[in-house]
Amino acid sequence: MRSDQIRQGRLAGERSADIEHFLASMDADRWIAEADLLVDMAHLLGLSRQGIIDEAPARALMAALLDLHDNGLPVEAFDERFEDIHAGKEAYLIDRVGEDFGGRLHMGRSRNDEVATCVRIRLKEEILALARSLADLRATLLDLAARHTETVMPGFTHLQHAQPTTLAHYLLAYEQAFSRDSARLREAYARVDVSPLGSAAFASTGFPLDRDYTARLLGFSRPAPNSMDAVAARDFAIEVLADASICMATTSRLCEELVLWSTAFVGFVRLDDAYCSSSSIMPQKKNPDVAEIMRAKAGSVAGALTAAITITKGLPMSYNRDLQELTPHLWRGVEAIRQSIPLLSGMIGSAAFDTERMAAEAGRGFSTATELADVLVREYGLPFRTAHRIVGRAVRHGSLDLATLEGAAQEAAGISVVGLGVTEEKIETVLDPRHAVAVRDIVGGPAPAAVAAQIDEQRALLVHDANWAEETGSALSSAFKDLILEARRFTV
Ligand code: ARG
């Protein structure tokens, strides 16, 4: 294959392999190579439709592009002397059909709009794949929650036993967060879904391109409205990385809890062996390595976000080569989350929860003390602060039995709870964790009926989100299929 066709006019001499390697984006360009062929086909169809290119070169180019689409790009196209796949592919096409034909594809186009279009295409696919796996994860959490609306467990604040709740209530808390992640990604998708193609270097072009037509061919909602913004902007990538970072932060919290819950100290969960590793020296070990790697991936995704936003922050309008350095961070971040979410579904779905351990812990650490204080208020008329002080003082003395409570009431408030009518039986009922859960039956609470309502509501939202991902995904694949069909029709 010929040497770099782009340098030949203006620049002289050879470059060292070090410089070529430093400048090249070939590794990351593997992500967009397929998309780039679609972009070429759309651009070529557009050139032809507008009468900018003659039939003979257009057909020869289209035949070559279809061949690359069907059989893959040759390795030479990824040679680092071309810097990027756009130049490598153009060199290949010129080699194949001659410069008189092959040298006409890049009319009205720059690698700047080309790469931005490719990245947006691939990112849309990634968002949709992620949206589907988030929907699966949410379904797993909702199914599991539906089975555990009566499974009491301790809830924690500051990692101290706080109040009883249920496993369903806990799982739904995570599902809520993941449903917001889904919504954020859907909103981001709309901002990714505009076509830079036709913006050329930044000032668009004097060739009469039909940007609506090529945008439609490539499955975009519309052309990017400003050609300078179209090549310069990467906020769409930063936004997706931010959404991914937020989602991974939640994922990491859940992983941390799985790590904690699977310890001998806590013992709330046994992870399936498939998600664990052992030790090379300690034969008894079962370690939660998938959860640990996933917890770490959250850091990698946040790192990708930090890198991406920092790379853009000092760039003047419009395209700067720095933007090339951003793209690998995007793919690294996207890949980390795309691998994580399905594994998280599998790990949670296959985990065995020890409901007896949870029940045994649910009432520990005076976790029903709040309910006792509440009952002193609701049923015996004390101000909450007084009840809070009495119960707190009883806990200080180490017991919530009637005698201790009475002593605490005298000591901390100068009153008699026995005098108010509090009985041993009353205290016993109130201190039952199931009772504490059952009375928390307002919107959002852990009582089984309140949780059932949350499950219903979230299922409806999930159906909506899953449908969006399915419908948008199939519209996008049929746009690509139609484009290929159109390209084939063009060559016959
Ligand atoms: N490989 C480049 C990137 O990823 C493509 C655009 C190059 N444009 C240029 N003017 N050098 O950003």
XYZ file of C-alpha atoms and ligand atoms in Angstrom:
504
model
C 0.000 0.000 0.000
C 1.190 3.518 -0.771
C 2.519 5.832 1.889
C 0.489 8.423 3.789
C -1.364 10.318 1.056
C -2.212 13.217 3.350
C 1.356 14.350 4.060
C 2.632 14.318 0.507
C 1.682 17.820 -0.522
C 2.706 20.005 2.355
C 5.195 17.985 4.324
C 8.525 16.561 3.390
C 10.664 13.716 4.604
C 10.035 10.586 6.605
C 8.911 10.346 10.209
C 10.358 7.970 12.743
C 8.253 5.046 13.887
C 8.236 6.654 17.351
C 6.553 9.761 16.020
C 4.099 7.720 13.970
C 3.249 5.622 16.983
C 2.845 8.697 19.172
C 0.371 10.229 16.750
C -1.583 7.115 15.853
C -5.071 6.308 17.110
C -5.179 2.908 15.436
C -5.865 0.867 18.584
C -8.889 2.919 19.552
C -9.936 3.162 15.906
C -10.779 -0.545 15.966
C -13.873 0.552 17.852
C -15.046 2.740 14.983
C -13.680 0.984 11.879
C -17.012 -0.678 11.013
C -18.929 2.512 11.669
C -16.496 4.376 9.438
C -17.492 2.184 6.488
C -21.141 3.083 7.090
C -20.165 6.736 7.221
C -18.302 6.344 3.914
C -21.303 4.676 2.291
C -23.693 7.359 3.487
C -21.349 10.116 2.367
C -20.889 8.466 -1.020
C -24.639 8.012 -1.513
C -25.027 11.674 -0.587
C -22.330 12.821 -3.034
C -23.945 10.810 -5.795
C -27.491 11.931 -5.050
C -26.383 15.559 -5.184
C -24.530 14.969 -8.457
C -21.168 15.775 -6.875
C -19.559 12.506 -7.940
C -19.980 10.694 -11.265
C -21.475 7.259 -11.480
C -18.309 5.354 -12.429
C -16.144 6.386 -9.464
C -19.118 6.198 -7.123
C -19.926 2.633 -8.124
C -16.293 1.525 -7.953
C -15.919 3.062 -4.499
C -19.180 1.580 -3.262
C -18.190 -1.884 -4.461
C -14.889 -1.583 -2.593
C -16.622 -0.337 0.561
C -19.107 -3.207 0.481
C -16.241 -5.635 0.064
C -14.578 -4.147 3.159
C -17.877 -4.317 5.014
C -18.383 -7.974 4.055
C -14.818 -9.187 4.484
C -13.259 -6.791 6.967
C -10.611 -4.137 6.624
C -7.118 -5.319 5.723
C -4.431 -5.079 8.398
C -2.486 -2.585 6.272
C -5.265 -0.061 6.759
C -4.364 -0.063 10.455
C -0.691 0.656 9.816
C 0.406 3.432 12.133
C 2.067 5.390 9.360
C -1.449 6.485 8.373
C -2.090 7.850 11.884
C -5.702 6.774 11.858
C -8.141 4.379 10.240
C -9.687 7.147 8.163
C -6.422 7.793 6.357
C -5.473 4.099 6.284
C -8.758 3.170 4.680
C -8.545 5.975 2.146
C -5.037 4.840 1.164
C -6.376 1.339 0.707
C -9.276 2.537 -1.464
C -6.996 4.655 -3.641
C -4.703 1.678 -4.024
C -7.598 -0.485 -4.994
C -9.599 1.641 -7.426
C -6.946 4.187 -8.443
C -6.644 7.823 -7.397
C -8.939 9.075 -10.143
C -11.809 7.221 -8.450
C -10.512 6.612 -4.939
C -9.360 10.198 -4.533
C -12.939 11.486 -4.759
C -14.503 10.023 -1.638
C -13.216 12.730 0.686
C -14.919 15.608 -1.184
C -16.749 17.869 1.250
C -15.456 15.921 4.206
C -12.740 16.074 6.827
C -11.559 13.476 9.280
C -12.914 15.882 11.892
C -16.568 15.362 11.006
C -15.822 11.778 10.031
C -14.418 10.764 13.402
C -17.074 12.626 15.370
C -19.760 10.848 13.356
C -18.129 7.446 13.885
C -17.761 7.970 17.639
C -21.390 9.016 17.974
C -22.572 5.973 16.012
C -20.612 3.543 18.173
C -21.545 5.316 21.368
C -25.241 5.089 20.517
C -24.845 1.325 20.148
C -23.008 1.139 23.451
C -25.654 3.178 25.260
C -28.377 0.904 23.946
C -26.495 -2.244 24.965
C -25.980 -0.742 28.397
C -29.630 0.282 28.643
C -30.627 -3.315 27.918
C -28.297 -4.744 30.556
C -29.480 -2.191 33.111
C -33.040 -3.309 32.360
C -31.997 -6.930 33.017
C -30.323 -5.930 36.264
C -33.411 -4.047 37.405
C -35.631 -7.019 36.526
C -33.359 -9.267 38.609
C -33.566 -6.893 41.579
C -37.345 -6.533 41.288
C -37.909 -10.301 41.051
C -35.709 -10.881 44.048
C -37.444 -8.090 45.984
C -40.847 -9.611 45.226
C -39.681 -12.834 46.905
C -38.364 -11.061 50.006
C -41.003 -8.567 51.074
C -41.276 -10.382 54.442
C -37.559 -11.031 54.940
C -36.577 -8.785 57.836
C -33.000 -7.639 58.128
C -31.172 -4.884 59.953
C -30.825 -1.583 58.183
C -27.691 0.410 58.868
C -26.629 4.005 59.150
C -22.945 4.658 59.756
C -22.695 0.866 59.315
C -24.234 0.522 62.798
C -27.468 -1.400 63.314
C -30.108 1.300 62.951
C -33.653 0.077 62.321
C -35.173 -3.107 60.970
C -36.130 -3.230 57.326
C -36.621 -5.951 54.720
C -34.385 -7.401 52.047
C -36.964 -6.252 49.482
C -36.762 -2.665 50.708
C -32.974 -2.809 50.515
C -32.927 -4.276 46.976
C -35.460 -1.694 45.824
C -33.190 1.094 47.033
C -30.572 -0.081 44.541
C -33.185 -0.608 41.845
C -34.281 3.019 42.268
C -30.722 4.188 41.654
C -30.319 1.978 38.587
C -33.613 3.233 37.185
C -32.273 6.792 37.436
C -29.122 5.632 35.634
C -31.328 4.266 32.859
C -33.168 7.577 32.581
C -29.916 9.539 32.506
C -28.535 7.373 29.713
C -31.732 7.734 27.699
C -31.474 11.507 27.981
C -27.800 11.405 27.024
C -28.660 9.275 24.002
C -30.791 12.078 22.579
C -27.790 14.411 22.733
C -25.447 11.862 21.145
C -27.971 11.244 18.388
C -27.046 14.111 16.025
C -24.915 13.745 12.917
C -21.742 15.847 12.480
C -21.337 14.575 8.905
C -21.151 17.439 6.416
C -19.450 19.742 8.896
C -16.113 18.924 7.259
C -13.123 20.535 9.032
C -15.470 22.879 10.949
C -16.804 25.427 8.457
C -18.920 22.919 6.542
C -18.366 22.898 2.785
C -19.172 24.570 -0.506
C -20.251 21.224 -1.935
C -24.044 21.124 -1.853
C -24.287 18.234 0.625
C -27.656 17.139 1.927
C -26.921 16.700 5.609
C -30.480 15.653 6.428
C -30.179 12.813 3.967
C -26.884 11.420 5.324
C -28.052 11.874 8.924
C -31.150 9.830 8.135
C -29.134 7.144 6.322
C -26.949 6.723 9.402
C -29.897 6.470 11.787
C -29.411 9.881 13.406
C -32.370 11.991 14.467
C -30.961 15.035 12.667
C -27.762 16.797 11.570
C -25.821 18.688 14.236
C -27.087 22.274 13.881
C -23.699 24.052 13.932
C -20.728 22.701 11.990
C -18.114 24.167 14.342
C -19.753 22.693 17.417
C -20.222 19.425 15.534
C -16.476 18.780 15.211
C -15.337 20.457 18.425
C -17.819 19.109 20.961
C -17.111 16.084 23.074
C -19.495 16.954 25.893
C -21.675 14.120 24.629
C -18.859 11.690 25.471
C -18.185 13.355 28.817
C -21.889 13.182 29.635
C -22.017 9.457 28.972
C -18.868 8.922 31.027
C -20.429 10.956 33.841
C -23.577 8.855 33.676
C -21.439 5.718 33.604
C -19.408 6.948 36.569
C -22.548 7.613 38.593
C -23.916 4.188 37.739
C -20.604 2.527 38.579
C -20.434 4.361 41.904
C -23.753 2.729 42.807
C -22.541 -0.587 41.434
C -19.456 -0.283 43.575
C -21.509 0.336 46.726
C -23.530 -2.778 46.035
C -20.323 -4.732 45.402
C -18.856 -3.459 48.647
C -21.935 -4.742 50.461
C -21.681 -8.121 48.778
C -18.067 -8.298 49.909
C -19.073 -7.315 53.441
C -22.178 -9.494 53.540
C -20.249 -12.561 52.407
C -17.736 -12.322 55.286
C -17.935 -14.702 58.230
C -18.604 -11.609 60.406
C -21.834 -10.774 58.635
C -22.830 -13.919 56.762
C -25.895 -12.500 55.017
C -25.050 -13.883 51.602
C -23.249 -16.733 49.894
C -22.076 -15.845 46.410
C -22.136 -18.477 43.716
C -18.698 -20.079 43.289
C -18.606 -18.860 39.675
C -18.188 -15.289 40.958
C -15.430 -16.191 43.409
C -11.766 -17.104 43.334
C -9.643 -19.081 45.736
C -6.182 -18.629 47.211
C -2.920 -20.115 46.025
C -1.862 -20.786 49.619
C -4.981 -20.863 51.811
C -6.981 -23.860 50.643
C -10.155 -22.844 52.467
C -10.514 -19.483 50.752
C -13.520 -18.340 48.775
C -12.976 -14.713 47.806
C -15.518 -12.378 46.166
C -13.163 -11.340 43.350
C -15.787 -10.365 40.781
C -17.325 -7.919 43.251
C -13.871 -6.575 44.071
C -12.836 -6.057 40.445
C -16.180 -4.396 39.791
C -15.687 -2.097 42.772
C -12.342 -1.148 41.246
C -13.820 -0.646 37.764
C -15.876 2.174 39.261
C -12.583 3.911 39.896
C -11.426 3.276 36.344
C -14.612 4.737 34.880
C -14.373 7.804 37.104
C -10.758 8.077 35.952
C -11.885 7.975 32.325
C -14.347 10.778 33.047
C -11.663 12.849 34.738
C -9.285 12.300 31.827
C -11.909 13.170 29.224
C -13.145 16.351 30.848
C -9.609 17.500 31.608
C -8.480 16.931 28.022
C -11.213 19.246 26.711
C -11.021 21.987 29.275
C -8.448 24.244 27.649
C -9.183 23.641 23.994
C -9.970 26.570 21.728
C -12.506 26.142 18.936
C -12.713 24.022 16.919
C -11.060 20.645 16.290
C -7.781 20.042 18.094
C -5.842 16.843 17.888
C -6.106 16.538 21.672
C -9.597 15.203 21.043
C -8.075 12.025 19.672
C -6.575 11.375 23.094
C -10.021 11.570 24.691
C -11.635 8.793 22.680
C -9.758 5.809 24.183
C -10.897 6.948 27.633
C -14.461 6.895 26.391
C -14.133 3.323 25.152
C -12.334 2.195 28.294
C -15.068 3.629 30.485
C -17.848 2.282 28.336
C -16.290 -1.174 28.188
C -15.829 -1.353 31.948
C -19.485 -0.597 32.645
C -20.751 -2.760 29.813
C -18.876 -5.746 31.238
C -19.880 -4.997 34.804
C -23.639 -4.649 34.664
C -24.495 -8.090 33.219
C -22.069 -9.722 35.667
C -23.699 -7.848 38.518
C -27.125 -9.198 37.479
C -25.718 -12.704 37.386
C -23.951 -12.330 40.710
C -27.033 -10.977 42.518
C -29.425 -13.353 40.785
C -27.385 -16.411 41.775
C -26.551 -15.289 45.345
C -28.021 -17.225 48.278
C -29.309 -14.871 50.967
C -29.235 -16.231 54.511
C -32.600 -15.006 55.701
C -32.186 -16.566 59.153
C -28.973 -14.670 59.765
C -30.703 -11.502 58.642
C -33.661 -12.115 60.949
C -31.309 -12.843 63.861
C -29.540 -9.539 63.298
C -32.674 -7.489 62.602
C -33.338 -6.686 66.250
C -29.770 -6.392 67.447
C -28.143 -3.196 68.641
C -31.462 -1.896 70.029
C -32.614 -1.447 66.452
C -36.253 -1.054 67.528
C -35.500 1.741 70.013
C -36.877 4.328 67.593
C -40.182 2.481 67.488
C -40.312 2.368 71.284
C -39.753 6.128 71.474
C -42.381 6.633 68.762
C -44.898 4.554 70.725
C -44.263 6.581 73.893
C -45.228 9.586 71.787
C -48.119 8.137 69.788
C -49.775 6.125 72.544
C -48.705 7.801 75.788
C -48.542 11.432 74.767
C -44.881 12.278 75.467
C -43.036 14.889 73.388
C -40.683 13.094 70.993
C -37.545 14.666 72.465
C -38.508 13.463 75.955
C -39.219 9.934 74.724
C -35.930 9.967 72.770
C -34.034 10.913 75.950
C -35.751 8.276 78.075
C -35.148 5.452 75.611
C -31.579 6.608 74.996
C -30.912 6.611 78.742
C -32.364 3.071 79.060
C -30.037 1.910 76.263
C -27.172 3.561 78.147
C -28.143 1.355 81.110
C -28.105 -1.654 78.807
C -31.741 -2.752 78.573
C -35.159 -1.779 77.276
C -37.137 -3.851 79.772
C -39.829 -2.107 81.772
C -37.776 -1.718 84.955
C -34.856 -0.113 83.149
C -37.160 2.084 81.102
C -38.965 3.216 84.257
C -35.638 4.055 85.951
C -34.500 5.934 82.847
C -37.767 7.890 82.697
C -37.444 8.965 86.325
C -33.808 9.835 85.895
C -33.912 11.605 82.524
C -37.375 13.200 82.593
C -38.707 12.960 86.156
C -41.713 10.947 85.002
C -43.076 7.414 85.389
C -43.806 5.420 82.263
C -45.525 2.798 84.402
C -47.715 5.620 85.627
C -48.529 6.410 82.008
C -49.673 2.812 81.532
C -46.702 1.245 79.741
C -46.597 -2.526 80.291
C -44.037 -5.283 79.795
C -46.251 -6.831 77.073
C -46.493 -3.530 75.269
C -42.717 -3.195 75.202
C -42.314 -6.730 73.946
C -44.645 -6.125 70.976
C -43.003 -2.848 70.128
C -39.486 -4.290 70.214
C -40.304 -7.015 67.649
C -38.531 -6.100 64.406
C -41.470 -7.378 62.342
C -43.723 -4.951 64.137
C -41.364 -2.054 63.413
C -41.389 -2.971 59.729
C -45.162 -3.512 59.612
C -46.029 -0.063 60.989
C -43.731 1.670 58.458
C -46.337 1.413 55.767
C -46.347 4.892 54.297
C -45.177 5.651 50.772
C -41.603 4.452 50.315
C -41.495 2.484 53.561
C -40.462 -1.140 54.163
C -43.863 -2.599 55.172
C -44.794 -5.383 52.755
C -47.721 -3.493 51.215
C -45.673 -0.304 50.748
C -42.899 -2.329 49.161
C -45.366 -4.121 46.878
C -46.529 -0.718 45.636
C -42.910 0.272 44.946
C -42.364 -2.943 43.018
C -45.444 -2.306 40.862
C -44.429 1.233 40.125
C -40.864 0.282 39.256
C -41.988 -2.587 37.053
C -44.076 -0.177 34.988
C -41.077 2.136 34.646
C -38.881 -0.797 33.704
C -41.253 -1.897 30.940
C -41.168 1.622 29.567
C -37.362 1.802 29.691
C -36.862 -1.684 28.268
C -39.260 -0.897 25.398
C -37.361 2.281 24.625
C -34.083 0.357 24.425
C -35.628 -2.368 22.249
C -37.413 0.003 19.895
C -34.537 2.429 19.558
C -32.113 -0.449 19.075
C -34.161 -2.078 16.350
C -34.748 1.262 14.597
C -30.990 1.800 14.590
C -30.174 -1.655 13.251
C -32.767 -1.335 10.530
C -31.302 2.031 9.542
C -27.917 0.324 9.167
C -29.458 -2.588 7.279
C -31.283 -0.198 4.951
C -28.076 1.720 4.356
C -26.245 -1.459 3.321
C -29.174 -2.438 1.088
C -29.145 0.985 -0.492
C -25.383 0.672 -1.019
C -25.815 -2.732 -2.682
C -28.620 -1.472 -4.914
C -26.293 1.313 -5.932
C -23.682 -1.093 -7.295
C -26.005 -3.283 -9.415
N -7.784 10.285 14.604
C -8.368 11.562 14.746
C -9.215 11.651 16.023
O -9.502 10.650 16.611
C -9.218 11.858 13.565
C -9.287 13.294 13.195
C -7.978 13.781 12.731
N -8.088 15.120 12.233
C -7.022 15.877 12.025
N -7.217 17.047 11.603
N -5.811 15.432 12.264
O -9.569 12.699 16.459
